[in-house]
Short mmCIF file of C-alpha atoms and ligand atoms in Angstrom, two decimals:
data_model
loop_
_atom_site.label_atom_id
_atom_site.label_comp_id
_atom_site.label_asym_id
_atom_site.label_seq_id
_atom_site.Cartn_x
_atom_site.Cartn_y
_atom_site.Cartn_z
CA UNK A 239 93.78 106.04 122.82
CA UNK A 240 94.81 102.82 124.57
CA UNK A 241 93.66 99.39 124.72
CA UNK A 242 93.55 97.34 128.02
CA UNK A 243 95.48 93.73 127.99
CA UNK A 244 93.31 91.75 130.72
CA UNK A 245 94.69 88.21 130.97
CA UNK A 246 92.20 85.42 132.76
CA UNK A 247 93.52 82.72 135.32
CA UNK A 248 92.66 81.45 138.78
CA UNK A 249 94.61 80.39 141.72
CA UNK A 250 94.21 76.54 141.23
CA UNK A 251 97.94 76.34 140.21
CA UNK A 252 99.62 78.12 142.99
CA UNK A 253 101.52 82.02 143.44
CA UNK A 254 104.30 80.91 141.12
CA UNK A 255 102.47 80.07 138.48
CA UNK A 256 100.66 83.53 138.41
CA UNK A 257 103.84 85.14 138.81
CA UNK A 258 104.57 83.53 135.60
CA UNK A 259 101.38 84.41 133.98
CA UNK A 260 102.07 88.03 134.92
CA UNK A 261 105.16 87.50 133.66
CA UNK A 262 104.71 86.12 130.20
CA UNK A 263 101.72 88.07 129.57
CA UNK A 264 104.12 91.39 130.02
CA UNK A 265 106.32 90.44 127.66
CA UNK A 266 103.22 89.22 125.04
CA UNK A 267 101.80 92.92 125.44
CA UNK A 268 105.95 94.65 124.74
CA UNK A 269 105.96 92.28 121.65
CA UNK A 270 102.94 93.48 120.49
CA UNK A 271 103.63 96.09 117.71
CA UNK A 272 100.64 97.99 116.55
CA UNK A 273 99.26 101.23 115.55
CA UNK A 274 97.32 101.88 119.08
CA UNK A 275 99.39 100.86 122.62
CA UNK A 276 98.21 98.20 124.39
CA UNK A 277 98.82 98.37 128.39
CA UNK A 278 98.78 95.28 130.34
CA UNK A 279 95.88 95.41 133.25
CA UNK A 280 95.86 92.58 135.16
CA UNK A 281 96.15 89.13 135.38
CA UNK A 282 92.54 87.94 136.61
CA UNK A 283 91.46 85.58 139.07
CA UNK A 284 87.97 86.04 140.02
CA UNK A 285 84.88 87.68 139.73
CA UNK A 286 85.32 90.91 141.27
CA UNK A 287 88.33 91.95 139.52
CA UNK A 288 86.84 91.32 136.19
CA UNK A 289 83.72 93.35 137.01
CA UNK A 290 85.49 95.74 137.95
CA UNK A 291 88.17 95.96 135.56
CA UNK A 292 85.26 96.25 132.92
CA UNK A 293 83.76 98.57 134.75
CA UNK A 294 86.53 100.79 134.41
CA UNK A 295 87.15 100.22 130.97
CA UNK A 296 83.77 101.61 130.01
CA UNK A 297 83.92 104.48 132.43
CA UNK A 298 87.96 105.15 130.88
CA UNK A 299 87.62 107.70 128.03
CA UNK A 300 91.11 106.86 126.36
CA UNK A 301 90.36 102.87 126.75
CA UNK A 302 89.10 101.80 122.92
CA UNK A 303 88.52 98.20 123.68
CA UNK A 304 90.06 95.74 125.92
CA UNK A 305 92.25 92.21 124.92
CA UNK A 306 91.61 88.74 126.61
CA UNK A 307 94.02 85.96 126.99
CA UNK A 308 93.82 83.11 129.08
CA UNK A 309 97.55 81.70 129.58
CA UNK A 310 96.18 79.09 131.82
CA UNK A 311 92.46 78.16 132.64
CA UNK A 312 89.98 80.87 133.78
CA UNK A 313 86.62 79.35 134.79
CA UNK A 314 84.30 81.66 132.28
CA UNK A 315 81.53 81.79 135.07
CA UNK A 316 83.62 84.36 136.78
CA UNK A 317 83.51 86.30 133.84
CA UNK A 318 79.77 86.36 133.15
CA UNK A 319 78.84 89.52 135.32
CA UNK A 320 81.69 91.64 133.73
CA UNK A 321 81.12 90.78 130.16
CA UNK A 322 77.18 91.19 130.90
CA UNK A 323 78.41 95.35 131.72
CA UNK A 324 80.91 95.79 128.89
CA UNK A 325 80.57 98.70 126.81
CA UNK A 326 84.02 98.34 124.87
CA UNK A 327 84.60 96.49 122.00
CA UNK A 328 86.31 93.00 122.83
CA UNK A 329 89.28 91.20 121.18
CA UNK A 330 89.59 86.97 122.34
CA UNK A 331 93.34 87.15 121.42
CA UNK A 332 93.70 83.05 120.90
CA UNK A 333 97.48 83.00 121.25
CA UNK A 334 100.00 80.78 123.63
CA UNK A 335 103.01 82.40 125.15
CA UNK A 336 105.64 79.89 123.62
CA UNK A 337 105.55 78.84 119.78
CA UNK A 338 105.75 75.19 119.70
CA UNK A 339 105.83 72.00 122.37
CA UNK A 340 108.95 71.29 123.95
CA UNK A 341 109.97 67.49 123.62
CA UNK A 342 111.98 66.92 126.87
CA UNK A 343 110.86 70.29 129.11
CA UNK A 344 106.74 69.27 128.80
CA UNK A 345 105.34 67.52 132.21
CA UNK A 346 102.52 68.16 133.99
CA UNK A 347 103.69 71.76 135.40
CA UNK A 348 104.08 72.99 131.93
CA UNK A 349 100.52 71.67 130.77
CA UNK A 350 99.05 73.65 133.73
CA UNK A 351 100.93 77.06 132.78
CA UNK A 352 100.82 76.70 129.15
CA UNK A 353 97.30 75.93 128.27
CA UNK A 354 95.78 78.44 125.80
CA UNK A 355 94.19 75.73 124.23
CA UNK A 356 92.10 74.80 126.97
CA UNK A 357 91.75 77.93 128.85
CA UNK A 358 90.63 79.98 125.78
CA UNK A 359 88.18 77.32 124.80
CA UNK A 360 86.28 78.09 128.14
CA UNK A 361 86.50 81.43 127.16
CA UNK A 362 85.29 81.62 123.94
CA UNK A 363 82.03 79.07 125.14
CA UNK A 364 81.23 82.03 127.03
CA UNK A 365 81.67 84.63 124.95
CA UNK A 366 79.31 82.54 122.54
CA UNK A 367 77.05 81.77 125.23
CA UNK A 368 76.29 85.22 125.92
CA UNK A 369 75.95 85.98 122.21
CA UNK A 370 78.96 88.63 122.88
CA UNK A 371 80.40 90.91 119.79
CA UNK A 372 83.99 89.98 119.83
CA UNK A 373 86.88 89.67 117.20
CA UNK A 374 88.84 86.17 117.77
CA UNK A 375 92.36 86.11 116.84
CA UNK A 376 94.21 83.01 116.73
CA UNK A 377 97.74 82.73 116.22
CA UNK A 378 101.34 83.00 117.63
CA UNK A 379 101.52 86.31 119.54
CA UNK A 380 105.21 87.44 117.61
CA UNK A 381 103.55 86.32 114.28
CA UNK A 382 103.60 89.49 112.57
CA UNK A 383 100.36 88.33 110.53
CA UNK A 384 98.70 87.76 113.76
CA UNK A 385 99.71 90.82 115.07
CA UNK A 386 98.52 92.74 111.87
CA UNK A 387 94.84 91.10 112.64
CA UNK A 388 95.01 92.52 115.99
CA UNK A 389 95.70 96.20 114.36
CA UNK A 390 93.03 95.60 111.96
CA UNK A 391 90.77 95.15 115.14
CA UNK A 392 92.10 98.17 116.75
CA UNK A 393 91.15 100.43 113.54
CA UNK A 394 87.70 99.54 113.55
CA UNK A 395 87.56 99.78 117.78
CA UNK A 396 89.25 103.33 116.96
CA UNK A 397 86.49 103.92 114.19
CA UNK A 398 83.41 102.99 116.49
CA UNK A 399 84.76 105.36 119.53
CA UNK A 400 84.94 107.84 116.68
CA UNK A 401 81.95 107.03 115.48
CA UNK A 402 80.16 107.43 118.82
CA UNK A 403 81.07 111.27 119.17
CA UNK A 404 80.98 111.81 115.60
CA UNK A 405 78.90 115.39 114.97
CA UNK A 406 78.43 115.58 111.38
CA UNK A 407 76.91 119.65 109.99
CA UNK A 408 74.63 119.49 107.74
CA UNK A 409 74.25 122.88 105.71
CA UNK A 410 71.12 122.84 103.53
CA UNK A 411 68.78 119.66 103.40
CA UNK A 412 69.86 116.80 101.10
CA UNK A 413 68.64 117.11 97.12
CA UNK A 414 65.33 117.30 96.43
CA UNK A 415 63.02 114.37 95.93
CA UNK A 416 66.05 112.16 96.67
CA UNK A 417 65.72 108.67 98.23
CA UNK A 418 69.27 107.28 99.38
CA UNK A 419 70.71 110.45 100.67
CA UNK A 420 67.58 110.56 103.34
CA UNK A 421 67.24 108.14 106.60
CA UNK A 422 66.58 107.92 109.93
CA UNK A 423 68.76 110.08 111.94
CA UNK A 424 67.52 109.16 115.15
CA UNK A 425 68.43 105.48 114.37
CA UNK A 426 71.84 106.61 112.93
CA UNK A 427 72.18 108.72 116.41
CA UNK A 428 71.03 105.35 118.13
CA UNK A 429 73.24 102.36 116.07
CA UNK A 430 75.86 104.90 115.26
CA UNK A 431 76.50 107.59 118.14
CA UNK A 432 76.36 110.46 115.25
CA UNK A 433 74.95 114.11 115.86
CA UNK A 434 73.25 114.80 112.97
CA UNK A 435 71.83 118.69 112.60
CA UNK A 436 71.66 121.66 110.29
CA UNK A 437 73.03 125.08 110.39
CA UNK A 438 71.74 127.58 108.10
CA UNK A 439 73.36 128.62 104.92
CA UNK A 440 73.00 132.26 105.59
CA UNK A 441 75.08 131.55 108.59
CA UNK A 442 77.92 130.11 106.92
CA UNK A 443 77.74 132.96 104.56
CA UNK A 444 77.53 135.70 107.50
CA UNK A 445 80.95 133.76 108.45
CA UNK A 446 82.35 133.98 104.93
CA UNK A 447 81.79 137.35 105.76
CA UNK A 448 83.82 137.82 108.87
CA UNK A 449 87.10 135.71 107.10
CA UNK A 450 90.16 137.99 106.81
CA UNK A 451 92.03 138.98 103.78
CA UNK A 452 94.93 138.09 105.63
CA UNK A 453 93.66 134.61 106.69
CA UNK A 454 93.13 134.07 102.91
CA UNK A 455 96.40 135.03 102.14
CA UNK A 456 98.36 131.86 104.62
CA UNK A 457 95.73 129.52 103.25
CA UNK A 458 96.42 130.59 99.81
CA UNK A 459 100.29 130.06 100.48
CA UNK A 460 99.14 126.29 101.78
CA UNK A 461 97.17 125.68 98.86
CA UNK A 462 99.99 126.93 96.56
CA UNK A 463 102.52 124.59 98.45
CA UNK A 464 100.12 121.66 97.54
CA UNK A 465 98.79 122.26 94.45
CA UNK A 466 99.72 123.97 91.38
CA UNK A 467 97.35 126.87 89.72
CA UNK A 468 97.41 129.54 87.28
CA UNK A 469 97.29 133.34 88.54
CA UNK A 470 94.82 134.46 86.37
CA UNK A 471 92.32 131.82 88.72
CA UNK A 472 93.38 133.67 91.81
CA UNK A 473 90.09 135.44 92.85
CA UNK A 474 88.47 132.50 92.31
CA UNK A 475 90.41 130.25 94.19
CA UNK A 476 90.48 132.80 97.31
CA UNK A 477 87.08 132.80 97.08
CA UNK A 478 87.20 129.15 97.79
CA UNK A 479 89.50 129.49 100.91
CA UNK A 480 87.11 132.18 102.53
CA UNK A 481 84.40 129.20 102.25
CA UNK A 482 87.08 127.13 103.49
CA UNK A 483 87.92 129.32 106.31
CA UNK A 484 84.55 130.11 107.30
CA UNK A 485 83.34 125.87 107.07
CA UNK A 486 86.19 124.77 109.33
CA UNK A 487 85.32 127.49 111.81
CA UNK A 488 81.71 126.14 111.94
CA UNK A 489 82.64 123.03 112.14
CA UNK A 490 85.70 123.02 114.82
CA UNK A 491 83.25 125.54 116.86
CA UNK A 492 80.59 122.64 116.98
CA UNK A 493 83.44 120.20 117.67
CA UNK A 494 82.06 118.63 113.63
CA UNK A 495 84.83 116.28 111.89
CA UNK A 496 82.13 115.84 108.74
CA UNK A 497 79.72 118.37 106.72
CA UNK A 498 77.33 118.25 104.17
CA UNK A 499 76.18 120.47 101.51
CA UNK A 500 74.09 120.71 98.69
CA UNK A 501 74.20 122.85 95.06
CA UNK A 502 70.21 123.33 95.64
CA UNK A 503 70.97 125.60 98.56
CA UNK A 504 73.90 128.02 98.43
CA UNK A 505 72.00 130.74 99.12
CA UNK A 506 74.58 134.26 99.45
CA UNK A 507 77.39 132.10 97.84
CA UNK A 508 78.70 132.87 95.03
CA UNK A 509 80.42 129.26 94.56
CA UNK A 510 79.62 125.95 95.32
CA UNK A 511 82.50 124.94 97.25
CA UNK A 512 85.08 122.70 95.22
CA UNK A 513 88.43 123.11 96.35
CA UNK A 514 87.01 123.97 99.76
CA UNK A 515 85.48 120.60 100.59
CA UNK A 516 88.55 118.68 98.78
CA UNK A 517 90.84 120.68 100.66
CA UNK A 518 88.70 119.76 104.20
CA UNK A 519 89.07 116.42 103.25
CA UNK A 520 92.32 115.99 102.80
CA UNK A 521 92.92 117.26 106.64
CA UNK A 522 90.75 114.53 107.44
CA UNK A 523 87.07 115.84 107.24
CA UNK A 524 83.75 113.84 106.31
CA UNK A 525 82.13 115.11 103.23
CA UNK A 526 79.29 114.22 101.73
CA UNK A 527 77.58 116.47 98.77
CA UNK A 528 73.73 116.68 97.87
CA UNK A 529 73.40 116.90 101.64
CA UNK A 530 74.45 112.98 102.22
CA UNK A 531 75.12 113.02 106.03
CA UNK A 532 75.89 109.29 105.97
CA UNK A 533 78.46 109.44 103.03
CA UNK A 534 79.71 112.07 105.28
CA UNK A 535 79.83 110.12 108.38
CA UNK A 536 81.17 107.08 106.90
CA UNK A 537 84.18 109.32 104.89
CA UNK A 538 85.03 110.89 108.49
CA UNK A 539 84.85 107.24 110.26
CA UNK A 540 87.49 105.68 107.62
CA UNK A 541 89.39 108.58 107.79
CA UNK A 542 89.86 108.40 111.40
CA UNK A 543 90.75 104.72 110.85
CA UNK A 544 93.10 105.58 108.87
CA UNK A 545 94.87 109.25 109.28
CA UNK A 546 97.25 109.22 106.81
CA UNK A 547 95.16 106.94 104.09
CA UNK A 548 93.58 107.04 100.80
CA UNK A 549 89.79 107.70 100.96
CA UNK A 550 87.59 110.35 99.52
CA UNK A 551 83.94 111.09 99.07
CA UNK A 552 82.96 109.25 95.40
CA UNK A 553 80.50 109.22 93.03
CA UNK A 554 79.72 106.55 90.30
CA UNK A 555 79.05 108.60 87.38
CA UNK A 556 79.25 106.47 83.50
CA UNK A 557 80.12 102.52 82.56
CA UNK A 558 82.18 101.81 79.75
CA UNK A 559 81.43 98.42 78.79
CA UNK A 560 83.89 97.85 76.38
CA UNK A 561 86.74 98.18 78.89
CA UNK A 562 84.37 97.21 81.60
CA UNK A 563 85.14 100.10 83.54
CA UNK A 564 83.28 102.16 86.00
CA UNK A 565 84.18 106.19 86.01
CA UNK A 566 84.34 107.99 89.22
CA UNK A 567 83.77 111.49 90.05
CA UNK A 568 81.83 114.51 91.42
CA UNK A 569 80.91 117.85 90.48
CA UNK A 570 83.72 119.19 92.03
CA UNK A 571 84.25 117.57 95.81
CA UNK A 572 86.80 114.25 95.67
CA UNK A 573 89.86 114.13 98.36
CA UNK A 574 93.20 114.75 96.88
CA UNK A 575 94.53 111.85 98.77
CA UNK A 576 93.66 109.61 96.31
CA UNK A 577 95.34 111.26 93.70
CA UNK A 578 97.76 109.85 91.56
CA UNK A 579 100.05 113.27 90.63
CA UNK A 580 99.86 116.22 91.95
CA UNK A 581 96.23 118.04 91.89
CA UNK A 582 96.22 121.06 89.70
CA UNK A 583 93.50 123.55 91.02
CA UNK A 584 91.13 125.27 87.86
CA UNK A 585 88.39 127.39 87.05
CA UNK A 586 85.53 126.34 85.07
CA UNK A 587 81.70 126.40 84.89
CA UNK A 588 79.29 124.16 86.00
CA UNK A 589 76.30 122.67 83.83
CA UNK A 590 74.21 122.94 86.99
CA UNK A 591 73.26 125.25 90.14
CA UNK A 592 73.10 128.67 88.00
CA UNK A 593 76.44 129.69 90.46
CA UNK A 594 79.91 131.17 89.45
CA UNK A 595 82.43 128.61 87.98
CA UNK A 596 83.77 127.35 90.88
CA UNK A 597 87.64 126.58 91.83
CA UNK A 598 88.36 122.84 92.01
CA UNK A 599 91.36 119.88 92.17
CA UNK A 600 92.05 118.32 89.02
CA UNK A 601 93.57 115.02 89.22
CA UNK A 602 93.34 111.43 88.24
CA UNK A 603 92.52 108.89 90.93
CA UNK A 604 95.46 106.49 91.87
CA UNK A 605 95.64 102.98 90.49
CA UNK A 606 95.26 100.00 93.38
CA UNK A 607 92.82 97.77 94.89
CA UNK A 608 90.08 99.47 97.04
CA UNK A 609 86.74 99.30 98.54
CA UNK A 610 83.84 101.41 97.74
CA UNK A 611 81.69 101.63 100.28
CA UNK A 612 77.58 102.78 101.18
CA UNK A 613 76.01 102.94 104.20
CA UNK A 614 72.25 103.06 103.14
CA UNK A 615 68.98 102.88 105.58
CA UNK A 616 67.39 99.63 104.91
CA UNK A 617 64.34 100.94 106.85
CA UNK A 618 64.53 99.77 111.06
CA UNK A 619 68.40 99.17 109.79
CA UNK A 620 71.89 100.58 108.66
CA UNK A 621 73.62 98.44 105.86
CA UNK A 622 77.06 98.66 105.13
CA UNK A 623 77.54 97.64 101.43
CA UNK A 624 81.34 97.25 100.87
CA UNK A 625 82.46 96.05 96.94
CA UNK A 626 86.19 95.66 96.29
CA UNK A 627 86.74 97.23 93.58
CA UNK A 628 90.38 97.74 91.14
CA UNK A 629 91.35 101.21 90.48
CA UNK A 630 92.78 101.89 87.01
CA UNK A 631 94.36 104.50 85.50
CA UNK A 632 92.12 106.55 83.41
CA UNK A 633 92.68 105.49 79.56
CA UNK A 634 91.53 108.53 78.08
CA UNK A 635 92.55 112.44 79.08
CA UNK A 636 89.13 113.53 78.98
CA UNK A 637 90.08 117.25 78.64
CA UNK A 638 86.48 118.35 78.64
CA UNK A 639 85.81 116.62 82.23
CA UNK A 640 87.56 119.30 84.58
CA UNK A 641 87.23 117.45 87.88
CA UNK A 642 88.78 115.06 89.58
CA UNK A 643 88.43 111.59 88.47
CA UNK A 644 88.96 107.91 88.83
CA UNK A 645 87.93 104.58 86.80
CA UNK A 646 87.58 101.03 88.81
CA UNK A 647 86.16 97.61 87.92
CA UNK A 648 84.42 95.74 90.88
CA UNK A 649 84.20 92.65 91.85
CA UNK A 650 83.64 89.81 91.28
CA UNK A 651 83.42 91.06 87.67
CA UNK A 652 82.12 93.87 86.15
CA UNK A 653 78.83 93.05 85.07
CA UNK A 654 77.92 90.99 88.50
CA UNK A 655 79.03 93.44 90.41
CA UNK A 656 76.64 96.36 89.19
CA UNK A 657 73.78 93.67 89.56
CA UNK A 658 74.97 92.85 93.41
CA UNK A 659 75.29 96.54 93.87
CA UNK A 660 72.08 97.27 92.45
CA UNK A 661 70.34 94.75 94.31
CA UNK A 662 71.44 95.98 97.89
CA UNK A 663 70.86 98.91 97.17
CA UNK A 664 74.24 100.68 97.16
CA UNK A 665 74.15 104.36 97.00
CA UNK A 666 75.80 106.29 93.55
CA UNK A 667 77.73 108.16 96.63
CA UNK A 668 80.21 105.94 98.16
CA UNK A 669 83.28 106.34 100.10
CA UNK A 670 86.46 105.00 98.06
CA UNK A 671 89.28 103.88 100.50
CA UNK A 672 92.27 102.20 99.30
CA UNK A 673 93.08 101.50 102.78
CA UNK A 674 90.11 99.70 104.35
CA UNK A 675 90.69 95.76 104.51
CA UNK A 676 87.72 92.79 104.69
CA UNK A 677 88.55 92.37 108.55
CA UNK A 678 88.75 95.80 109.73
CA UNK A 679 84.78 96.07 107.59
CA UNK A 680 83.94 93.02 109.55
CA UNK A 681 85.02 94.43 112.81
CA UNK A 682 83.48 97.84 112.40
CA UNK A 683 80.11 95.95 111.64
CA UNK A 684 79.93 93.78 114.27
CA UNK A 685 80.76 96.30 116.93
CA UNK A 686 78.29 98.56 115.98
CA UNK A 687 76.04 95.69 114.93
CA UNK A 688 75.17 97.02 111.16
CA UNK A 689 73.69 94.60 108.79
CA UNK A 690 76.95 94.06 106.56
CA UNK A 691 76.50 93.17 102.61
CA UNK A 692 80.59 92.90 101.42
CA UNK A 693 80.34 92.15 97.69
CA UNK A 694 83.98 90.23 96.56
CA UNK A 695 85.11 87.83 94.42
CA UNK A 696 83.58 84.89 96.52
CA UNK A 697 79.92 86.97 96.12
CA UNK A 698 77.57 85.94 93.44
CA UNK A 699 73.93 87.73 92.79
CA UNK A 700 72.39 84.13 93.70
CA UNK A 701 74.57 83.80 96.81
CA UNK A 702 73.75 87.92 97.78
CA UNK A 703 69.88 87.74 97.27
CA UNK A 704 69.88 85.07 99.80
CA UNK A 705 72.14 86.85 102.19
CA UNK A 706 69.40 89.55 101.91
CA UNK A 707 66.53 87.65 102.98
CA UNK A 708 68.65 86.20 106.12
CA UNK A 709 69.20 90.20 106.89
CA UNK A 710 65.57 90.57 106.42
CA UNK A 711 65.24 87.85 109.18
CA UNK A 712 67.51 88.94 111.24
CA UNK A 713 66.58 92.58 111.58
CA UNK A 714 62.69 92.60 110.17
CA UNK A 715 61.49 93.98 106.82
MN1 MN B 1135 76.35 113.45 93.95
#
């Protein structure tokens, strides 16, 4: 994926000057140093080459989003028709080619070429005149901290495009007579770009089926490179990788990067799948469990944000007030990139679903700041609820909890924070990403225009009930 560098002038100040613009904004765009390339487009001087240059950037399947500058002035009229077309997400990068003023070297010429602070003021009226979704960067372009803003931007521009094709599986219906794993998936097909459908268990099973002992056997020497196990578990575990097997093939057939499943409906399996879905995960799958297509959605977005990151399906299980600590788990299904040693893979039964003890990763969750996050439907809306949260180790071994498992405290302490989560009405299924920052959430939100409810240390319950009503407003009850 690319993103498009489109700087804005006019010819008021003469050929040489533009040359210069061209110039300087070439060398802005090699200085920039971020995950995604940018590629310089143009420099542009009136109307028709903006339309059009939008116009390509929307048709362009590799463009993510496109970058404005204005070096000199650019009379925002001209840009009215092609921002009125864009279907990219937009970043007003608010930066000046050189760093500071020069004493003896600043006369009139230099005022015309170097005038960011004019020229992107003309800009951004329009961009607020048109009410447009953009990210505004301000800063030094070689500032690395203004460059890492830009990145941040880029993530969640990467994370909407993948958003947009996103087809998420869904085998089984979600849990019975549960409320926050249902919604509208039209709306979510609509706001969000997924493909939400369902394929049949006995399907999958008919593909379990078809799996080779011989394709068990490589993924069995993968999961032995990764993780360690005992040999007596073996049948077990290859039973997992034949559900493993058989779910990526569905999935990579339908061109799915997320699944869902649910313990109420394995019919034909013998397991519910534990190691499977962790193992999915960690090669950058969405999961959700109990047939939570958003959680799913959402795990698969952040995970394409963020390829080689921290971030797993979660569950918030049991409080312990006395250390003010929140315990994280599943049955079975959290993403070994989050863990903190190296995941040990075991056999034991579950309390629930009346199935064979299934194989699963045993590991405790990595210490660090994170952000737990749940995308709920508000009714006629999406809400993203995001809660930083601080990952601790876990203080006790818990050697009769076989799964994996992680403790946190949110913000902005522990007991406000389960009252502001309670009162948006965050999910127990989150995703946990230890990646995810506050502008890359605000980003992601505002291109894809969800009603966003972060919960920090700056967030009381007072402060978030109000915020809820203005949502209310905003989008209707
Ligand atoms: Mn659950």
């Amino acid at each position: 994926m690319k993103f498009w560098f489109i700087t804005g002038s006019q010819f008021l100040y003469g050929e040489e000057t533009l040359r210069q613009v061209e110039a300087d904004s070439k060398e802005i765009v090699a200085g920039l140093k971020l995950p995604f390339p940018v590629e310089y487009k143009l420099t542009a001087k009136t109307n028709g080459e903006i339309t059009d240059i939008i116009r390509e950037a929307n048709y362009d399947k590799e463009c993510a989003g496109i970058i404005t500058f204005c070096h000199t002035f650019s009379p925002s009229k001209m840009w009215i028709n092609g921002f009125a077309a864009l279907q990219k997400p937009w970043l007003h990068f608010h930066t000046q080619y050189n760093k500071s003023i020069p004493n003896e070297a600043i006369d009139m010429d230099y005022m015309n070429l170097h005038q960011s602070a004019h020229g992107d003021r003309e800009h951004g009226f329009i961009g607020a005149r048109m009410r447009m979704p953009r990210a505004v960067v301000a800063g030094y372009w070689k500032d690395p901290a203004v460059q890492e803003k830009i990145a941040e931007w880029q993530r969640a521009a990467i994370g909407a495009l993948f958003s947009r094709s996103l087809k998420i599986v869904r085998f089984g219906d979600n849990m019975r007579e549960v409320a926050v794993t249902e919604g509208d998936k039209v709306e979510a097909q609509i706001r969000m770009g997924w493909q939400v459908n369902t394929w049949a268990v006995g399907d999958l099973v008919k593909e379990m089926d078809r799996v080779t002992e011989q394709e068990i056997d490589a993924l069995m020497q993968e999961y032995a490179s990764l993780y360690s196990f005992d040999e007596k578990d073996t049948d077990a575990i290859r039973y997992q990788a034949r559900e493993e097997i058989a779910i990526r093939r569905i999935l990579d057939r339908e061109g799915a990067k997320a699944f869902s499943n649910t313990f109420q409906d394995l019919y034909g399996m013998k397991q519910l799948p534990g190691l499977a879905s962790q193992h999915l995960m960690s090669l950058g799958y969405g999961f959700g469990a109990e047939g939570d297509w958003k959680t799913a959605g959402m795990t698969a977005i952040i995970k394409a944000m963020y390829p080689d990151g921290q971030t797993s399906f979660m569950e918030d299980y049991t409080y312990d007030y006395e250390k003010e600590l929140i315990l994280g788990s599943h049955m079975l299904e959290v993403c070994p990139t989050i863990a903190a040693e190296k995941p040990r893979i075991e056999v034991h039964p579950l309390g629930i679903g009346g199935k064979d003890a299934p194989a699963r990763l045993v590991f405790e969750g990595k210490a660090g700041k994170a952000k737990a996050i749940s995308l709920i439907d508000a009714g006629g809306r999406l809400r993203l609820i995001v809660q930083d949260v601080c990952c601790e180790k876990p203080y006790q071994t818990m050697p009769n909890l076989p799964v994996a498992r992680t403790m946190w405290r949110p913000e902005p302490s522990f007991l406000e924070g389960l009252e502001c989560w309670i009162i948006a009405g965050g999910a127990h299924h989150t995703v946990l990403s230890y990646n995810i920052t506050d502008r890359v959430v605000r980003d992601f939100a505002r291109i894809m225009d969800l009603e966003l409810v972060p919960i920090n240390a700056s967030t009381t319950a007072v402060s978030l009930e109000r915020d809820l009503k203005l949502g209310d407003i905003i989008y209707g009850r």
